[in-house]
Structure formats: structure tokens, C-alpha cells
């Protein structure tokens, strides 16, 4: 799935050690942030509210200027250039659809600002509406009040894409949509972005949206870039506890020793048993924290070479097709497990189960 971007290509966007400080230096909204985005690549900046995402987007767009660092588009510094000279498209949370204008006029807006000929504008509006799957003949004359939330998203997207920007910035444009529509739009947006081969930066605090549509996710916390990688890398190999927790449910388990097992394997001693840890993960030491996602925990009613940790079931929930159980170890630690298979749970709360994990999915948390 990894996309290869030719190394020799100049990135469409480069942030080099960008900082933005507010209020006499007391608020560091963006802190020494560096990032490259290539043609055809969609990068999500993912982080909690207040971590500096919107400020970063405003700096790229030219709505604000960095206090330090450089921002380049196609290799040229744009610092000090007004927004309309940067050839960057924006789709922000508010969408800013004009309620008194038809869909056609909304999409034509940016083109009219560029003083294009009417025939050119009409052709581009038609093409772009088709691209976002709002066929011109059905939708061009409609007013925004006659559209659903998802359709308004498409109008906002069409209005931005019609001007053919080389970079498109999205700042949580789908935050107001419900989960299902958001997931659908995320996939649609990615398709359109790939079709146009533009560079895109998508800002969100929603890890599912980020995972569904991005080539790369950049994790931001307190203005800083914490980790950058593919959605799978970030999920499977989080750089720290913050990233691990931000991306979904996870078990952190304290082990009393990391030691060598059989055939070169490595084991984390936990309570009165052990779990095998991923190859090459963690050196021998007295204690440490390991982590495993609940869907990678494997429960069984029998002890085996791969299920060598015993616990008692203390909670079972059924949740849209998945059984979610909590198992308590002899040292009092709880492990969360999710599975579509309820057979290990059939003796119910209070019964004993053996805990293992999908091969390679237990990792040592870097200290
Ligand atoms: P996010 O979009 O990730 O929620 P923001 O970029 O909006 O975060 O804000 C990052 C930090 O910068 C917050 O602490 C916010 O209060 C602060 N901030 C943003 N804009 C300004 C401003 N114009 N003046 C002072 N502080 C600001
Ligand atoms: Mg924001």
C-alpha cells in the first residue's frame, strides 16, 4: 500500500522549522514544525484540540505568518505572500458556502475572482461538479438550503478544486457530519484527490478519518511533530504512549522482566506467566511496559505454548458484532480483548482463560 514518491521531486509543500508564537511568547502554537508533502500525496495532521493544527494551516495558506522558519511551495518561499498568490485551495470547517448563491455560482466564485471568460467558467464548473459527483444538470441550479450535509461538502470541495490549486488544505471540513457519512466522504475525497494527483493536507482530531484517507499521518502534540508514518506504521508502532492511546484502545501491561525465550524469541514476564514479544523489540532488562491492541489479544480455554498467561474474565460486552472482554491477571492488571469469537468466553464472568497474542503484536514501549 505504501506509495513511492520520487526522491528527486521537489515537494509541493515544505515547512522548514516553522514556529508561530502568540502573546509575547507565552503561547507556542506551532513549535519547530517541519514537513514535506509531495504531488499526489495526502497527508493528515492528526492531534487533539488545541495542538496547533489550524494555526499550521493558516500559516500555509498565508492567513497568518510564522514567527520563525520557512514555508515553500514548489521550492519557492511563500512567506510574506498574500493567500491568493499561493495557488493553495482551502476547505475549512465552516465551508463558507454562500447561502444566497446557486451551486453553480458558488463553484464559479473563485473562477470569477480570477476574471476568466464566462464559457471557460461554465465548462470548469460543469467538469468539477461531475468530478465530485454532483451532476451539473441536476444540481447546478439548486440553492444550498436544498442540499444535504454531504452534498454541501461536495460543493465546498468543487469550489476549491475548480481553481486548480496545486495544494489543497482541509481543516476538519467533515467534523459536523455523522460517522457513517464522514467515513464515506473520506474515501470519496481520497479518490478525487488521487484522480487529480494534487497534494493535500488534511487536518483532523479524528484518527479514523485520518487512517481512511491518508498516505501518511503526522501526529502533532503541543505544536510539535511527534511522529510521521503510514496509517499502519503509526497504529502498529506508535512512538510513545500518547500516540498509542490517541489511535485507539490499547493495553499497556507492566512486565517484571524482558528475557530470552526459546529459539531466539523474547518474552515479557507478566504476573505469573509470559507473552512473546515482537522480533527485535526491546533488549533484556529488569522491567518494562509492553503494549498490545485489544483485537490482537487471543483468548483460549486451554493453556498452550502461545497462550501462557492466565486470567479471570471480569467483564463481557457485546458491541456491534464484537465481543469485548476484560480479563484480570493474578497481579491485578486488566487486559482488554476484542474478538468476533465468543467460544473462549462461554463459561462466563468469573471463569479462567489463557491469554496469548497474534504473533508479533506485543511490543515493548520505548522508555
Ligand atoms: P487546533 O486547530 O489544533 O485545535 P489551534 O491551532 O487553533 O489548535 O490553536 C493552537 C494554540 O494556539 C491554542 O492554545 C490556541 O489557543 C492558540 N492560539 C491560536 N490562535 C491564537 C491567536 N490568534 N492568539 C493567541 N493564541 C492563539
Ligand atoms: Mg482547529
Coordinates of C-alpha atoms and ligand atoms in Angstrom, one line a residue:
X1 CA 0.0 0.0 0.0
X2 CA 2.9 2.3 0.6
X3 CA 3.2 5.0 -2.1
X4 CA 6.6 5.7 -3.5
X5 CA 7.3 9.4 -4.1
X6 CA 10.3 10.0 -6.3
X7 CA 13.1 11.4 -4.1
X8 CA 14.3 13.9 -6.7
X9 CA 10.9 15.6 -7.0
X10 CA 10.7 19.0 -5.3
X11 CA 8.0 18.7 -2.7
X12 CA 4.8 20.7 -3.4
X13 CA 4.9 21.9 0.2
X14 CA 7.8 22.3 2.6
X15 CA 7.6 23.5 6.1
X16 CA 11.1 24.1 7.4
X17 CA 11.4 24.6 11.2
X18 CA 8.2 26.6 11.3
X19 CA 7.1 28.2 14.6
X20 CA 4.3 30.5 15.5
X21 CA 4.3 32.2 18.9
X22 CA 1.4 34.2 20.3
X23 CA 1.0 36.6 23.2
X24 CA 4.6 37.9 23.8
X25 CA 6.0 34.3 23.5
X26 CA 3.7 32.8 26.1
X27 CA 1.8 30.6 23.6
X28 CA 3.8 28.4 21.3
X29 CA 1.1 27.3 18.9
X30 CA 3.5 25.7 16.4
X31 CA 6.9 24.6 17.6
X32 CA 9.7 24.0 15.2
X33 CA 7.5 22.0 12.8
X34 CA 8.9 20.5 9.6
X35 CA 7.0 18.6 6.9
X36 CA 7.3 17.8 3.2
X37 CA 4.2 17.0 1.1
X38 CA 4.7 15.6 -2.5
X39 CA 2.5 15.7 -5.6
X40 CA -0.3 13.2 -5.3
X41 CA 0.2 12.7 -1.6
X42 CA -2.4 13.2 1.0
X43 CA -1.0 13.8 4.5
X44 CA -3.1 14.1 7.6
X45 CA -2.1 16.2 10.6
X46 CA -3.7 14.4 13.5
X47 CA -3.8 15.7 17.0
X48 CA -6.1 16.8 19.9
X49 CA -7.9 20.1 20.0
X50 CA -5.6 23.0 20.7
X51 CA -2.4 21.2 19.5
X52 CA -1.8 23.8 16.7
X53 CA -3.4 22.3 13.6
X54 CA -5.5 25.3 12.5
X55 CA -2.6 27.6 13.1
X56 CA -0.4 25.4 10.9
X57 CA -3.0 25.5 8.1
X58 CA -3.3 29.3 8.4
X59 CA 0.4 29.7 8.1
X60 CA 0.5 27.5 4.9
X61 CA -2.5 29.4 3.4
X62 CA -1.0 32.8 4.2
X63 CA -3.8 33.8 6.6
X64 CA -1.0 34.2 9.2
X65 CA 2.8 34.3 9.1
X66 CA 5.3 32.2 11.0
X67 CA 7.5 33.9 13.7
X68 CA 10.3 31.5 12.6
X69 CA 11.1 29.1 9.8
X70 CA 10.3 29.0 6.1
X71 CA 7.3 27.7 4.0
X72 CA 7.9 26.7 0.4
X73 CA 5.5 25.8 -2.4
X74 CA 7.2 24.1 -5.3
X75 CA 10.5 25.0 -3.8
X76 CA 9.8 28.8 -3.6
X77 CA 9.4 30.6 -0.3
X78 CA 5.9 32.0 0.1
X79 CA 6.5 33.7 3.4
X80 CA 5.1 37.2 3.1
X81 CA 3.0 36.4 0.0
X82 CA -0.8 37.1 0.3
X83 CA -3.1 34.0 0.2
X84 CA -4.3 34.5 -3.4
X85 CA -0.8 34.4 -4.8
X86 CA 0.0 31.0 -3.3
X87 CA -2.2 28.8 -5.5
X88 CA -3.4 26.9 -2.4
X89 CA -7.0 25.7 -2.1
X90 CA -8.8 25.8 1.3
X91 CA -11.7 23.7 2.6
X92 CA -12.3 24.8 6.1
X93 CA -14.8 23.6 8.8
X94 CA -17.2 26.4 8.2
X95 CA -17.3 25.5 4.4
X96 CA -18.2 29.2 3.7
X97 CA -20.9 28.3 1.1
X98 CA -22.8 31.4 0.1
X99 CA -26.4 30.6 1.0
X100 CA -27.9 33.1 -1.4
X101 CA -26.0 31.7 -4.4
X102 CA -26.9 28.6 -6.5
X103 CA -24.5 25.7 -6.6
X104 CA -23.2 26.9 -10.0
X105 CA -22.5 30.4 -8.7
X106 CA -20.8 29.1 -5.6
X107 CA -18.5 26.8 -7.6
X108 CA -17.9 29.6 -10.1
X109 CA -16.9 32.1 -7.4
X110 CA -13.2 31.6 -7.3
X111 CA -13.0 31.5 -11.1
X112 CA -14.9 34.8 -11.4
X113 CA -12.4 36.3 -9.0
X114 CA -9.7 35.3 -11.5
X115 CA -11.7 37.1 -14.2
X116 CA -11.9 34.1 -16.5
X117 CA -14.2 34.1 -19.6
X118 CA -17.8 33.0 -19.0
X119 CA -17.5 29.9 -21.3
X120 CA -14.3 28.8 -19.5
X121 CA -16.0 29.2 -16.1
X122 CA -19.1 27.3 -17.2
X123 CA -17.0 24.4 -18.6
X124 CA -14.9 24.2 -15.4
X125 CA -17.9 24.4 -13.1
X126 CA -19.5 21.6 -15.1
X127 CA -16.4 19.4 -15.0
X128 CA -15.8 19.9 -11.3
X129 CA -19.4 19.2 -10.3
X130 CA -19.2 16.0 -12.3
X131 CA -15.9 15.2 -10.5
X132 CA -17.4 15.5 -7.1
X133 CA -20.4 13.5 -8.3
X134 CA -23.0 16.3 -8.2
X135 CA -24.1 16.1 -11.9
X136 CA -24.3 19.6 -13.3
X137 CA -27.8 19.1 -14.9
X138 CA -29.3 18.0 -11.5
X139 CA -27.5 20.3 -9.1
X140 CA -26.2 23.4 -10.7
X141 CA -29.4 25.4 -10.2
X142 CA -30.0 24.3 -6.6
X143 CA -29.7 26.5 -3.6
X144 CA -27.5 25.4 -0.7
X145 CA -30.6 25.1 1.5
X146 CA -31.8 22.3 -0.8
X147 CA -28.7 20.1 -0.2
X148 CA -27.8 17.6 2.4
X149 CA -24.7 18.0 4.6
X150 CA -22.7 15.6 2.4
X151 CA -23.7 17.4 -0.7
X152 CA -22.7 20.8 0.8
X153 CA -19.3 19.2 1.4
X154 CA -19.0 18.4 -2.2
X155 CA -20.0 21.9 -3.3
X156 CA -17.3 23.3 -1.0
X157 CA -14.8 20.8 -2.4
X158 CA -15.8 21.6 -6.0
X159 CA -15.5 25.3 -5.4
X160 CA -11.9 24.8 -4.2
X161 CA -10.9 22.3 -6.9
X162 CA -12.3 24.4 -9.8
X163 CA -9.5 26.9 -9.4
X164 CA -7.0 24.0 -9.9
X165 CA -4.8 24.6 -6.9
X166 CA -1.5 22.6 -6.6
X167 CA -2.1 22.1 -2.9
X168 CA -5.4 21.7 -1.1
X169 CA -5.8 22.2 2.6
X170 CA -8.6 20.7 4.6
X171 CA -9.3 21.8 8.2
X172 CA -11.8 19.4 9.7
X173 CA -14.3 20.0 7.0
X174 CA -16.3 16.9 8.0
X175 CA -16.4 17.5 11.7
X176 CA -20.2 18.2 11.6
X177 CA -21.1 15.0 9.6
X178 CA -22.2 11.8 11.3
X179 CA -19.7 8.9 11.4
X180 CA -21.1 7.0 8.5
X181 CA -21.2 9.9 6.1
X182 CA -17.7 11.0 7.3
X183 CA -16.2 7.6 6.5
X184 CA -17.9 7.6 3.1
X185 CA -16.7 11.1 2.3
X186 CA -13.2 10.3 3.4
X187 CA -13.0 7.5 0.9
X188 CA -14.6 9.8 -1.8
X189 CA -12.2 12.6 -1.1
X190 CA -9.2 10.3 -1.4
X191 CA -10.4 9.0 -4.8
X192 CA -10.9 12.5 -6.1
X193 CA -7.5 13.7 -4.7
X194 CA -5.8 10.7 -6.4
X195 CA -7.6 11.3 -9.7
X196 CA -6.4 14.9 -9.8
X197 CA -2.9 14.0 -8.5
X198 CA -2.8 17.1 -6.3
X199 CA -1.0 17.4 -2.9
X200 CA -3.3 17.6 0.1
X201 CA -3.0 18.3 3.8
X202 CA -6.0 17.2 5.9
X203 CA -6.2 18.3 9.5
X204 CA -8.3 16.4 12.0
X205 CA -8.6 15.2 15.5
X206 CA -10.4 12.0 14.3
X207 CA -8.0 9.1 13.8
X208 CA -10.4 7.0 11.8
X209 CA -10.9 9.7 9.2
X210 CA -7.1 10.2 9.1
X211 CA -6.5 6.5 8.7
X212 CA -9.1 6.0 6.0
X213 CA -7.8 8.6 3.6
X214 CA -4.1 9.3 4.2
X215 CA -0.9 8.2 2.6
X216 CA 0.8 9.5 5.7
X217 CA -0.2 10.6 9.1
X218 CA 1.7 13.2 11.1
X219 CA 0.9 13.2 14.8
X220 CA 1.0 16.7 16.5
X221 CA 1.0 17.4 20.2
X222 CA 1.5 20.9 21.8
X223 CA 2.7 22.4 18.5
X224 CA 5.3 19.7 17.9
X225 CA 5.5 16.9 15.3
X226 CA 5.7 13.7 17.4
X227 CA 5.6 11.0 14.7
X228 CA 5.2 10.7 10.9
X229 CA 4.4 7.5 9.1
X230 CA 1.8 5.5 7.2
X231 CA -1.5 4.9 9.0
X232 CA -0.4 1.2 9.6
X233 CA 3.0 2.2 10.9
X234 CA 1.6 4.8 13.3
X235 CA -1.0 2.3 14.6
X236 CA 1.3 -0.6 14.9
X237 CA 4.5 1.1 16.0
X238 CA 3.5 4.3 17.9
X239 CA 6.5 6.3 19.0
X240 CA 5.1 6.8 22.5
X241 CA 2.2 6.3 24.9
X242 CA 0.4 9.5 23.7
X243 CA 0.4 8.3 20.1
X244 CA -0.6 4.8 21.1
X245 CA -3.6 5.9 23.1
X246 CA -4.6 8.5 20.6
X247 CA -5.0 5.9 17.8
X248 CA -7.5 3.7 19.7
X249 CA -7.9 1.2 22.5
X250 CA -4.7 -0.3 23.7
X251 CA -3.4 -2.4 26.6
X252 CA -0.3 -1.2 28.4
X253 CA 0.9 -4.1 30.6
X254 CA 3.7 -3.8 33.2
X255 CA 6.1 -6.7 32.9
X256 CA 8.6 -7.7 35.6
X257 CA 11.3 -8.7 33.1
X258 CA 12.1 -8.8 29.4
X259 CA 14.1 -12.0 28.8
X260 CA 15.2 -14.6 26.2
X261 CA 12.8 -17.3 25.4
X262 CA 13.3 -20.4 23.3
X263 CA 14.6 -20.3 19.7
X264 CA 15.8 -16.7 19.9
X265 CA 12.4 -15.4 20.9
X266 CA 11.9 -12.8 23.6
X267 CA 9.4 -12.9 26.4
X268 CA 7.9 -10.4 28.6
X269 CA 7.2 -11.8 32.1
X270 CA 3.8 -10.7 33.3
X271 CA 2.1 -11.7 36.5
X272 CA 2.6 -15.4 36.8
X273 CA 3.1 -16.0 33.1
X274 CA 4.6 -14.5 29.9
X275 CA 3.8 -13.1 26.5
X276 CA 6.1 -13.4 23.4
X277 CA 7.1 -10.0 22.2
X278 CA 7.8 -8.9 18.6
X279 CA 11.1 -9.8 17.0
X280 CA 13.9 -7.3 17.6
X281 CA 11.8 -5.4 20.1
X282 CA 13.4 -4.5 23.4
X283 CA 16.6 -5.6 25.0
X284 CA 16.9 -7.6 28.1
X285 CA 16.0 -5.7 31.2
X286 CA 14.5 -6.0 34.6
X287 CA 11.1 -4.5 33.9
X288 CA 9.3 -2.6 31.2
X289 CA 5.9 -1.7 29.7
X290 CA 4.6 -3.7 26.8
X291 CA 1.5 -2.9 24.7
X292 CA -0.9 -4.8 22.6
X293 CA -4.2 -3.7 20.9
X294 CA -7.3 -5.5 22.2
X295 CA -8.0 -7.0 18.7
X296 CA -4.6 -8.7 18.8
X297 CA -5.2 -10.4 22.2
X298 CA -6.1 -14.1 21.7
X299 CA -8.1 -15.8 24.5
X300 CA -8.3 -19.5 24.8
X301 CA -9.8 -22.0 27.4
X302 CA -6.6 -24.1 27.2
X303 CA -3.0 -23.2 28.1
X304 CA -0.6 -23.6 25.2
X305 CA 2.9 -22.5 24.0
X306 CA 1.4 -19.3 22.6
X307 CA -1.2 -18.7 25.4
X308 CA 0.9 -18.7 28.6
X309 CA -0.8 -16.1 30.8
X310 CA -3.8 -16.9 33.0
X311 CA -6.5 -14.6 34.0
X312 CA -10.1 -14.4 35.1
X313 CA -12.9 -12.9 33.0
X314 CA -14.3 -9.9 34.8
X315 CA -16.4 -8.3 32.1
X316 CA -18.0 -9.2 28.8
X317 CA -19.8 -6.8 26.4
X318 CA -21.3 -7.5 23.0
X319 CA -20.8 -4.5 20.7
X320 CA -21.9 -4.5 17.0
X321 CA -20.5 -7.9 16.2
X322 CA -17.6 -7.9 18.6
X323 CA -17.2 -9.4 22.0
X324 CA -15.2 -7.1 24.2
X325 CA -13.9 -8.7 27.4
X326 CA -11.8 -7.7 30.3
X327 CA -9.5 -10.3 31.9
X328 CA -7.8 -9.8 35.2
X329 CA -4.4 -11.1 35.8
X330 CA -3.1 -12.5 39.2
X331 CA -1.2 -9.3 39.8
X332 CA -4.4 -7.2 39.4
X333 CA -3.7 -5.8 35.9
X334 CA -6.6 -5.9 33.4
X335 CA -6.3 -6.9 29.8
X336 CA -8.9 -5.8 27.2
X337 CA -9.6 -8.3 24.4
X338 CA -12.0 -7.9 21.4
X339 CA -13.0 -10.7 19.1
X340 CA -15.8 -12.0 16.9
X341 CA -15.3 -15.4 18.5
X342 CA -17.1 -15.9 21.9
X343 CA -16.1 -19.5 22.5
X344 CA -13.3 -18.7 25.0
X345 CA -15.9 -16.7 27.0
X346 CA -18.6 -19.3 27.1
X347 CA -18.1 -20.1 30.8
X348 CA -18.8 -16.5 31.6
X349 CA -17.7 -14.0 34.1
X350 CA -15.5 -15.5 36.9
X351 CA -14.1 -18.3 34.6
X352 CA -10.5 -18.7 33.8
X353 CA -8.9 -18.1 30.4
X354 CA -5.5 -18.2 28.9
X355 CA -4.1 -15.1 27.2
X356 CA -1.9 -15.0 24.1
X357 CA -1.5 -12.6 21.3
X358 CA -1.3 -12.6 17.5
X359 CA 2.3 -13.1 16.5
X360 CA 4.5 -10.0 16.7
X361 CA 1.8 -7.8 18.1
X362 CA 3.1 -7.4 21.6
X363 CA 5.6 -4.7 21.6
X364 CA 7.9 -3.0 24.2
X365 CA 7.0 0.6 24.8
X366 CA 10.1 2.7 24.3
X367 CA 11.0 4.4 27.6
Ligands
LIG1 P1 -6.2 23.2 16.8 O1 -6.6 23.6 15.5 O2 -5.3 22.0 16.8 O3 -7.3 22.9 17.8 P2 -5.1 25.9 17.1 O4 -4.1 26.0 16.1 O5 -6.4 26.5 16.8 O6 -5.3 24.4 17.5 O7 -4.6 26.5 18.5 C1 -3.3 26.2 19.0 C2 -3.0 27.0 20.2 O8 -2.7 28.4 19.8 C3 -4.1 27.1 21.2 O9 -3.6 27.1 22.5 C4 -4.8 28.4 20.9 O10 -5.5 28.9 22.0 C5 -3.6 29.3 20.5 N1 -4.0 30.3 19.5 C6 -4.4 30.1 18.2 N2 -4.6 31.3 17.6 C7 -4.3 32.3 18.5 C8 -4.3 33.7 18.5 N3 -4.6 34.4 17.4 N4 -3.9 34.3 19.6 C9 -3.5 33.7 20.7 N5 -3.5 32.3 20.8 C10 -3.9 31.6 19.7
LIG2 MG1 -8.6 23.7 14.6

